[in-house]
Coordinates of C-alpha atoms in Angstrom, one line a residue:
M1297 CA -23.7 -1.0 8.9
D1298 CA -24.9 -3.3 6.2
S1299 CA -22.2 -3.8 3.5
A1300 CA -25.0 -4.8 1.1
A1301 CA -25.7 -1.1 0.7
G1302 CA -22.5 -1.0 -1.4
E1303 CA -23.8 -3.5 -4.0
F1304 CA -24.4 -1.7 -7.3
N1305 CA -23.2 -1.8 -10.9
V1306 CA -21.0 0.6 -12.7
S1307 CA -21.0 0.6 -16.5
V1308 CA -18.3 2.4 -18.5
T1309 CA -19.9 4.5 -21.3
N1310 CA -16.8 6.2 -22.8
E1311 CA -13.0 6.3 -22.5
E1312 CA -10.7 8.8 -24.0
V1313 CA -7.4 10.6 -23.4
V1314 CA -7.3 14.3 -22.4
A1315 CA -4.1 16.1 -23.2
A1316 CA -2.9 19.6 -22.4
V1317 CA -4.7 22.1 -24.6
L1318 CA -1.3 23.7 -25.6
P1319 CA 1.5 21.6 -27.1
T1320 CA 4.5 21.1 -24.9
Q1321 CA 8.2 20.5 -25.8
E1322 CA 8.9 16.8 -25.0
H1323 CA 11.5 16.6 -22.2
W1324 CA 12.7 14.4 -19.3
L1325 CA 12.1 15.5 -15.7
P1326 CA 14.2 13.6 -13.2
L1327 CA 12.7 12.4 -10.0
S1328 CA 14.1 14.1 -6.9
N1329 CA 15.9 12.0 -4.3
L1330 CA 12.7 12.3 -2.1
D1331 CA 10.6 11.0 -5.0
L1332 CA 12.9 8.0 -5.3
L1333 CA 11.9 6.9 -1.8
L1334 CA 8.4 6.1 -3.0
P1335 CA 7.5 2.6 -4.2
P1336 CA 5.3 2.4 -7.3
V1337 CA 2.0 2.8 -5.5
D1338 CA -1.1 4.7 -6.7
V1339 CA -3.2 7.1 -4.5
G1340 CA -7.0 7.6 -5.0
V1341 CA -9.2 10.5 -4.2
F1342 CA -12.9 11.2 -4.9
F1343 CA -15.5 13.9 -4.6
C1344 CA -19.3 13.5 -4.4
Y1345 CA -21.6 16.1 -5.8
K1346 CA -25.4 16.1 -5.1
N1347 CA -28.0 17.0 -7.7
N1348 CA -28.8 20.7 -7.2
N1349 CA -30.4 23.5 -9.2
T1350 CA -27.2 24.0 -11.1
M1351 CA -27.0 20.3 -12.1
V1352 CA -30.6 20.4 -13.2
M1353 CA -29.6 22.9 -15.8
N1354 CA -26.6 20.9 -16.8
S1355 CA -26.7 17.4 -18.3
F1356 CA -24.0 14.8 -17.4
A1357 CA -22.6 15.3 -20.8
S1358 CA -22.1 19.0 -20.3
M1359 CA -20.5 18.5 -16.9
V1360 CA -18.1 16.0 -18.4
G1361 CA -17.3 18.4 -21.1
C1362 CA -16.5 21.1 -18.5
L1363 CA -14.3 18.6 -16.6
K1364 CA -12.4 17.7 -19.8
K1365 CA -11.9 21.3 -21.0
S1366 CA -10.7 22.5 -17.6
L1367 CA -8.5 19.5 -17.2
S1368 CA -6.8 20.2 -20.6
Q1369 CA -6.2 23.7 -19.4
A1370 CA -4.8 22.7 -16.0
L1371 CA -2.4 20.2 -17.6
V1372 CA -0.6 23.0 -19.4
S1373 CA 1.0 24.1 -16.0
Y1374 CA 0.8 20.7 -14.4
Y1375 CA 2.3 18.8 -17.3
A1376 CA 3.8 16.2 -15.0
F1377 CA 0.4 14.6 -14.7
A1378 CA 0.1 14.3 -18.5
G1379 CA 3.4 12.4 -18.8
E1380 CA 4.6 8.8 -18.2
V1381 CA 7.1 7.2 -15.9
V1382 CA 10.0 5.4 -17.8
A1383 CA 13.1 3.8 -16.4
N1384 CA 16.5 5.5 -17.3
T1385 CA 19.7 3.7 -18.1
A1386 CA 20.5 3.4 -14.4
G1387 CA 17.2 1.6 -13.9
E1388 CA 15.7 4.6 -11.9
P1389 CA 12.3 6.0 -12.8
E1390 CA 12.2 9.3 -14.7
L1391 CA 9.2 11.3 -15.9
L1392 CA 8.9 11.6 -19.7
C1393 CA 6.9 14.9 -20.2
N1394 CA 5.4 14.0 -23.6
N1395 CA 1.8 15.2 -23.1
R1396 CA 0.5 11.6 -23.6
G1397 CA -2.4 12.9 -21.6
V1398 CA -4.7 11.6 -18.9
D1399 CA -7.1 8.7 -19.3
F1400 CA -10.6 9.9 -18.8
V1401 CA -13.4 7.4 -18.1
E1402 CA -17.1 8.2 -18.2
A1403 CA -19.4 5.8 -16.3
V1404 CA -22.9 5.4 -15.0
A1405 CA -23.9 3.8 -11.7
D1406 CA -27.3 2.3 -10.8
I1407 CA -27.3 3.8 -7.3
E1408 CA -28.3 7.1 -5.7
L1409 CA -25.8 9.2 -3.9
Q1410 CA -27.6 8.9 -0.5
C1411 CA -27.3 5.1 -0.8
L1412 CA -23.6 5.0 -1.2
N1413 CA -22.0 3.2 1.8
L1414 CA -19.2 5.7 2.5
F1415 CA -18.4 4.0 5.8
N1416 CA -17.2 1.0 3.8
P1417 CA -15.3 2.2 0.8
D1418 CA -14.2 -1.4 0.0
V1419 CA -17.6 -2.1 -1.3
S1420 CA -18.7 1.4 -2.6
I1421 CA -15.5 3.1 -3.8
E1422 CA -12.7 0.6 -4.5
G1423 CA -12.8 -0.6 -8.1
K1424 CA -16.1 1.2 -8.8
L1425 CA -15.9 5.0 -8.4
V1426 CA -12.1 5.5 -8.1
P1427 CA -10.5 4.2 -11.3
K1428 CA -7.5 1.8 -11.6
K1429 CA -4.6 3.5 -13.4
K1430 CA -3.5 1.4 -16.4
R1431 CA -1.2 3.9 -18.1
G1432 CA 0.4 7.3 -17.5
V1433 CA 0.5 9.2 -14.2
F1434 CA -3.1 10.4 -13.6
V1435 CA -6.5 9.0 -14.4
V1436 CA -10.0 10.4 -14.0
Q1437 CA -13.4 8.8 -13.8
A1438 CA -16.7 10.8 -13.8
T1439 CA -19.7 8.7 -12.7
S1440 CA -23.3 9.7 -13.2
L1441 CA -25.7 8.5 -10.4
K1442 CA -29.4 7.7 -10.6
C1443 CA -30.3 10.8 -8.6
G1444 CA -28.5 13.1 -11.0
G1445 CA -25.5 13.4 -8.7
I1446 CA -21.9 12.9 -9.9
V1447 CA -18.8 11.4 -8.4
V1448 CA -15.4 12.5 -9.7
G1449 CA -12.7 10.0 -8.8
C1450 CA -9.0 10.3 -9.6
T1451 CA -5.9 8.1 -9.2
F1452 CA -2.3 9.2 -9.4
D1453 CA 1.2 7.8 -9.2
H1454 CA 2.6 8.6 -5.8
R1455 CA 6.2 8.6 -7.2
I1456 CA 5.3 11.8 -9.0
A1457 CA 3.2 13.7 -6.4
D1458 CA 2.4 13.7 -2.7
A1459 CA -1.0 14.8 -1.4
Y1460 CA 0.2 18.5 -1.1
S1461 CA 1.0 18.5 -4.9
A1462 CA -2.2 16.7 -5.8
N1463 CA -4.2 19.2 -3.8
M1464 CA -2.6 22.1 -5.7
F1465 CA -3.6 20.4 -8.9
L1466 CA -7.2 19.7 -7.9
V1467 CA -7.8 23.3 -6.9
S1468 CA -6.2 24.6 -10.1
W1469 CA -8.3 22.2 -12.2
A1470 CA -11.5 23.4 -10.5
N1471 CA -10.5 27.0 -10.8
M1472 CA -10.0 26.5 -14.6
A1473 CA -13.6 25.5 -14.8
Q1474 CA -14.7 28.9 -13.4
P1475 CA -12.8 31.7 -15.2
T1476 CA -13.9 34.3 -12.6
R1477 CA -11.9 32.4 -9.9
P1478 CA -8.5 33.7 -8.8
K1479 CA -5.6 32.7 -11.0
P1480 CA -4.3 29.3 -9.6
K1481 CA -0.9 28.8 -8.1
Q1482 CA 1.7 27.8 -10.6
P1483 CA 3.6 24.6 -9.7
C1484 CA 7.4 24.6 -9.3
F1485 CA 9.3 21.7 -10.7
R1486 CA 12.8 22.9 -9.8
R1487 CA 14.6 19.8 -8.7
S1488 CA 17.7 21.7 -7.7
L1489 CA 15.7 22.7 -4.6
L1490 CA 16.3 19.2 -3.3
S1491 CA 19.8 18.6 -4.5
P1492 CA 22.2 16.6 -2.3
R1493 CA 25.0 18.4 -0.5
R1494 CA 28.7 18.0 -1.3
P1495 CA 29.9 16.5 0.9
G1496 CA 26.7 15.0 2.3
F1497 CA 26.0 14.4 6.0
I1498 CA 23.7 11.6 7.2
H1499 CA 22.4 11.6 10.7
P1500 CA 22.5 8.1 12.3
S1501 CA 18.7 8.3 13.0
L1502 CA 18.0 8.0 9.2
H1503 CA 19.5 4.5 9.1
S1504 CA 16.8 3.4 11.5
M1505 CA 14.0 5.0 9.4
Y1506 CA 15.0 4.0 5.9
I1507 CA 16.5 0.9 4.2
P1508 CA 17.9 0.1 0.8
I1509 CA 15.6 -2.5 -0.9
S1510 CA 18.7 -4.7 -1.5
K1511 CA 18.7 -5.3 2.3
L1512 CA 15.0 -6.0 2.7
P1513 CA 14.1 -9.4 4.3
P1514 CA 12.2 -11.9 2.0
P1515 CA 8.5 -11.2 1.9
A1516 CA 6.3 -13.1 4.3
A1517 CA 4.7 -16.3 3.0
T1518 CA 1.2 -15.0 4.1
T1519 CA -0.1 -11.5 4.5
T1520 CA -3.1 -10.3 6.5
P1521 CA -5.6 -8.4 4.4
L1522 CA -6.4 -4.8 5.4
L1523 CA -9.8 -3.2 5.2
S1524 CA -10.8 0.4 4.6
R1525 CA -13.3 2.3 6.7
I1526 CA -14.3 6.0 7.1
Y1527 CA -15.3 7.4 10.4
Y1528 CA -16.0 10.9 11.8
V1529 CA -14.8 12.4 15.1
T1530 CA -16.5 15.4 16.6
A1531 CA -14.6 18.5 17.6
K1532 CA -15.7 18.0 21.2
Q1533 CA -14.2 14.6 21.3
L1534 CA -11.0 15.9 19.7
Q1535 CA -10.7 18.6 22.3
H1536 CA -11.3 16.2 25.1
M1537 CA -8.7 13.8 23.7
Q1538 CA -6.2 16.7 23.5
S1539 CA -6.8 17.6 27.2
L1540 CA -6.2 13.9 28.2
A1541 CA -3.0 13.8 26.1
T1542 CA -1.5 16.8 27.9
D1543 CA 0.1 16.1 31.3
N1544 CA -0.6 18.6 34.1
G1545 CA 1.6 21.6 33.6
A1546 CA 3.2 20.2 30.4
T1547 CA 3.2 21.8 27.0
K1548 CA -0.1 21.3 25.2
R1549 CA 0.0 18.5 22.6
T1550 CA -1.4 19.1 19.2
K1551 CA -4.6 17.5 18.1
L1552 CA -2.7 15.3 15.6
E1553 CA -0.3 14.1 18.4
S1554 CA -3.2 13.4 20.7
F1555 CA -5.2 11.6 18.0
S1556 CA -2.1 9.6 17.0
A1557 CA -1.4 8.6 20.6
F1558 CA -4.9 7.4 21.1
L1559 CA -5.0 5.4 17.9
W1560 CA -1.6 3.8 18.8
K1561 CA -3.0 2.7 22.1
M1562 CA -6.1 1.2 20.3
V1563 CA -3.9 -0.7 17.8
A1564 CA -1.8 -2.0 20.7
R1565 CA -4.9 -3.0 22.5
A1566 CA -6.0 -5.1 19.5
A1567 CA -2.6 -6.9 19.5
S1568 CA -2.6 -7.5 23.3
T1569 CA -5.4 -10.0 23.1
D1570 CA -3.2 -12.5 21.2
I1571 CA 0.4 -12.0 22.3
K1572 CA 0.4 -14.8 24.9
G1573 CA 3.2 -13.4 27.0
K1574 CA 5.4 -12.6 24.1
K1575 CA 7.2 -9.3 23.8
V1576 CA 5.5 -7.7 20.8
V1577 CA 6.3 -4.2 19.5
A1578 CA 3.8 -1.9 18.0
K1579 CA 5.1 0.7 15.5
M1580 CA 3.5 4.0 14.4
G1581 CA 4.8 6.4 11.8
I1582 CA 3.6 9.9 11.0
V1583 CA 4.1 11.5 7.6
V1584 CA 6.0 14.9 7.8
D1585 CA 5.9 17.4 5.0
G1586 CA 9.3 19.1 4.6
R1587 CA 8.3 22.2 2.6
K1588 CA 8.3 24.6 5.5
R1589 CA 11.5 23.2 6.8
L1590 CA 13.4 23.3 3.5
A1591 CA 12.1 26.8 2.8
D1592 CA 14.5 28.1 5.4
S1593 CA 17.6 26.2 4.1
G1594 CA 20.5 28.2 2.7
G1595 CA 22.8 27.6 -0.3
S1596 CA 20.0 28.0 -2.8
S1597 CA 20.3 29.5 -6.3
C1598 CA 17.0 31.3 -5.7
D1599 CA 16.8 35.0 -5.3
G1600 CA 16.7 35.5 -1.6
E1601 CA 14.9 33.8 1.3
K1602 CA 11.4 35.0 0.1
G1603 CA 12.0 33.4 -3.3
K1604 CA 13.0 30.1 -1.7
K1605 CA 9.9 30.1 0.5
S1606 CA 7.6 30.9 -2.4
L1607 CA 9.1 28.1 -4.6
M1608 CA 8.9 25.5 -1.8
N1609 CA 5.3 26.5 -1.1
S1610 CA 4.5 25.7 -4.7
Y1611 CA 6.9 22.8 -5.2
F1612 CA 5.3 19.8 -7.1
G1613 CA 6.7 16.4 -6.1
N1614 CA 7.3 14.5 -2.9
V1615 CA 8.7 16.3 0.1
L1616 CA 7.9 13.7 2.8
S1617 CA 9.5 11.7 5.6
I1618 CA 8.0 9.1 7.8
P1619 CA 9.6 9.0 11.3
F1620 CA 8.2 6.3 13.5
G1621 CA 8.1 5.2 17.1
Q1622 CA 8.1 1.7 18.5
K1623 CA 7.1 0.5 22.0
L1624 CA 6.0 -2.7 23.6
V1625 CA 2.3 -3.5 23.2
E1626 CA 1.8 -3.9 27.0
E1627 CA 3.5 -0.6 27.6
L1628 CA 1.3 1.3 25.2
V1629 CA -1.8 -0.3 26.7
E1630 CA -0.9 0.3 30.3
K1631 CA 0.6 3.8 30.1
P1632 CA -1.7 6.9 30.3
L1633 CA -2.5 8.7 27.1
W1634 CA -0.3 11.7 28.0
W1635 CA 2.8 9.4 28.2
V1636 CA 2.1 8.0 24.8
A1637 CA 1.6 11.5 23.4
N1638 CA 5.0 12.5 24.8
V1639 CA 6.5 9.6 22.9
V1640 CA 4.8 10.7 19.7
H1641 CA 6.1 14.2 20.2
E1642 CA 9.7 13.0 20.8
F1643 CA 10.0 10.9 17.6
L1644 CA 8.3 13.7 15.6
E1645 CA 10.8 16.2 16.8
V1646 CA 13.7 14.4 15.1
A1647 CA 12.0 14.9 11.6
V1648 CA 10.5 18.4 11.8
T1649 CA 13.9 20.1 11.0
E1650 CA 15.6 21.4 7.9
E1651 CA 18.7 19.2 8.7
H1652 CA 16.5 16.0 8.8
F1653 CA 15.3 16.5 5.2
L1654 CA 18.7 17.6 3.9
G1655 CA 20.2 14.5 5.5
L1656 CA 17.5 12.3 4.0
I1657 CA 18.3 13.7 0.5
D1658 CA 22.0 12.8 1.2
W1659 CA 21.0 9.3 2.4
V1660 CA 19.2 8.6 -0.9
E1661 CA 22.2 9.9 -2.9
A1662 CA 24.6 7.7 -0.9
H1663 CA 22.6 4.6 -1.9
R1664 CA 21.7 5.4 -5.5
P1665 CA 20.9 3.7 -7.9
V1666 CA 19.6 1.2 -5.3
P1667 CA 16.2 2.5 -4.2
G1668 CA 15.4 3.2 -0.6
L1669 CA 12.2 2.6 1.3
A1670 CA 10.7 3.8 4.6
K1671 CA 11.2 0.9 7.0
I1672 CA 7.7 1.1 8.4
Y1673 CA 6.2 0.6 4.9
C1674 CA 8.0 -2.7 4.4
H1675 CA 7.2 -3.8 8.0
G1676 CA 6.7 -7.6 8.2
A1677 CA 3.2 -8.6 9.5
E1678 CA 4.9 -11.1 11.8
E1679 CA 6.8 -8.3 13.6
G1680 CA 3.7 -6.9 15.4
P1681 CA 1.3 -4.2 14.3
A1682 CA 2.5 -1.1 12.4
F1683 CA 0.6 1.7 10.8
V1684 CA 1.2 5.2 9.4
I1685 CA -0.8 8.4 9.9
S1686 CA -0.8 11.1 7.3
S1687 CA -2.5 14.4 8.1
G1688 CA -5.0 15.4 5.5
Q1689 CA -5.9 18.7 7.1
R1690 CA -5.0 20.6 3.9
F1691 CA -7.5 18.5 1.9
P1692 CA -9.2 21.2 -0.3
E1693 CA -12.7 19.7 -0.4
E1694 CA -14.4 23.1 -0.3
K1695 CA -12.3 24.5 -3.2
V1696 CA -12.9 21.6 -5.7
D1697 CA -15.9 23.2 -7.2
F1698 CA -16.3 22.9 -11.0
G1699 CA -19.3 25.2 -11.2
W1700 CA -22.1 23.0 -9.9
G1701 CA -21.5 23.5 -6.2
K1702 CA -19.2 22.3 -3.5
A1703 CA -18.7 18.6 -2.9
V1704 CA -20.9 17.2 -0.2
F1705 CA -18.2 14.7 0.6
G1706 CA -14.6 13.9 -0.5
S1707 CA -11.8 11.7 0.7
Y1708 CA -8.5 10.2 -0.1
H1709 CA -8.6 6.5 -0.8
F1710 CA -5.3 4.7 -0.3
P1711 CA -5.3 1.0 0.2
W1712 CA -1.5 1.1 -0.4
G1713 CA -0.6 -2.6 -0.5
G1714 CA 1.9 -2.8 2.4
N1715 CA 1.6 -4.8 5.6
A1716 CA 1.4 -1.6 7.6
G1717 CA -1.9 0.2 8.0
Y1718 CA -2.6 3.7 6.8
V1719 CA -4.8 6.4 8.4
M1720 CA -5.6 9.9 7.1
P1721 CA -7.6 12.4 9.2
M1722 CA -9.2 15.2 7.1
P1723 CA -11.5 18.1 8.0
S1724 CA -15.2 17.4 7.9
P1725 CA -17.2 18.9 5.0
L1726 CA -19.5 20.4 7.7
V1727 CA -16.6 22.8 8.5
N1728 CA -17.4 22.6 12.2
G1729 CA -14.1 21.4 13.6
D1730 CA -15.0 17.7 13.2
W1731 CA -12.6 15.3 11.5
V1732 CA -13.3 12.6 8.9
V1733 CA -10.9 9.7 9.2
Y1734 CA -10.0 7.3 6.4
M1735 CA -8.5 4.0 7.9
H1736 CA -6.9 1.1 6.2
L1737 CA -6.2 -1.4 9.0
V1738 CA -6.6 -5.1 9.7
K1739 CA -10.0 -6.5 10.8
E1740 CA -9.0 -7.1 14.4
Q1741 CA -7.8 -3.5 14.8
L1742 CA -11.0 -2.1 13.3
H1743 CA -13.0 -4.4 15.6
T1744 CA -11.2 -3.0 18.7
I1745 CA -11.7 0.5 17.6
E1746 CA -15.4 0.0 17.0
S1747 CA -16.0 -1.9 20.2
E1748 CA -13.8 0.1 22.6
A1749 CA -13.8 3.6 21.1
S1750 CA -17.2 3.9 19.5
H1751 CA -17.8 7.1 21.3
F1752 CA -14.8 8.6 19.5
F1753 CA -14.8 6.9 16.1
M1754 CA -18.3 6.9 14.6
P1755 CA -19.2 5.4 11.2
L1756 CA -19.6 8.0 8.5
T1757 CA -23.2 8.2 7.4
W1758 CA -25.3 10.4 5.2
E1759 CA -27.3 11.3 8.3
Y1760 CA -24.2 12.9 9.6
L1761 CA -23.3 14.6 6.3
N1762 CA -26.9 15.9 5.8
Q1763 CA -26.9 17.8 9.1

């Protein structure tokens, strides 16, 4: 696709701060041990709305007014997004809940929605429609397009929220804009749910997944730039991939395991063209959400098992782990897909337990105040390829409706700055079983994917979205 389609200008017309509509008592909210595993990186997300009959009746100014009013209401419960991160006396980040508010940017772009090159968000989204966060925890940009459409882009501090938490907030914000909607879920900020054990217990596997930053090797002198692209994968191709990833008579692998195995093979294939007989290892991590696992843990001050499950289901913060596998490039290329899928299943099994997350909380406690980091995030480019897959199947695109219709497209946007790549598969807005896949990988890997798996990964186009 022609990257020139992304060339357009965005002009900022207004900037202000939106605070919670009700005053809040200033207080400090400590970050949990799982929050402390996140480096200071920001996550972007955006939603595209086409001009429809409802929009014709509403000016951009009235839509922005609706966004601001509902945002100020949502921030009453989600006060963490209206605060700011400050270092405490131990040098660790804490959240000052002072209702400083959210920076809100209004802008206008000289392009029509149908001309946005969504396949290449580096030219259409990055630095244009998803705002850079300068202050606080959360920032919003509403951009008016030539066709009368609107793009709502947000950026938030990953140390304060994971995608699950951000999704809860986005749905609550949209619900506030429509009073007839069901009452939104109230977030839970009870950090005692993630308290370390006394005494703690750390499984040896955690030492291979995480590292104190004091033990990090020096950064590489040069880094390979990563590029962002968005593809779609049809439900038929996903089902076919799943069947290929399941050995005869074996337990059926999930779509995510099958997809991950296939992508791992593609990344290894890209590396195999330049290894010149060397033994090069390719690593792949998969983000695991621990809420369901920890909901079953005992020893809580909550009122019974149901109370614990309810609180964990609405817990706001990071409850993530990133287990990863590593195999020789030549092995990943040569072995059948079902074999690679089995490897994926095996390294995931370690992390999908209550004990893994309780142990990870204890691991962080044992190293504080020295921060820890997932080893795969700080992977050196010279070590061979590495990337992380984070499932975005809970992405609430259909529910983020502020009163002028559902988004025609939405996606996370996360060029996270590490040497490792990042991939997020999300449900297609067509709601037909297809996936939309955000990829942040090096050029050679994307080239291999597009040349050898073009039947599977197809560039996201408006022709596809307008079906």
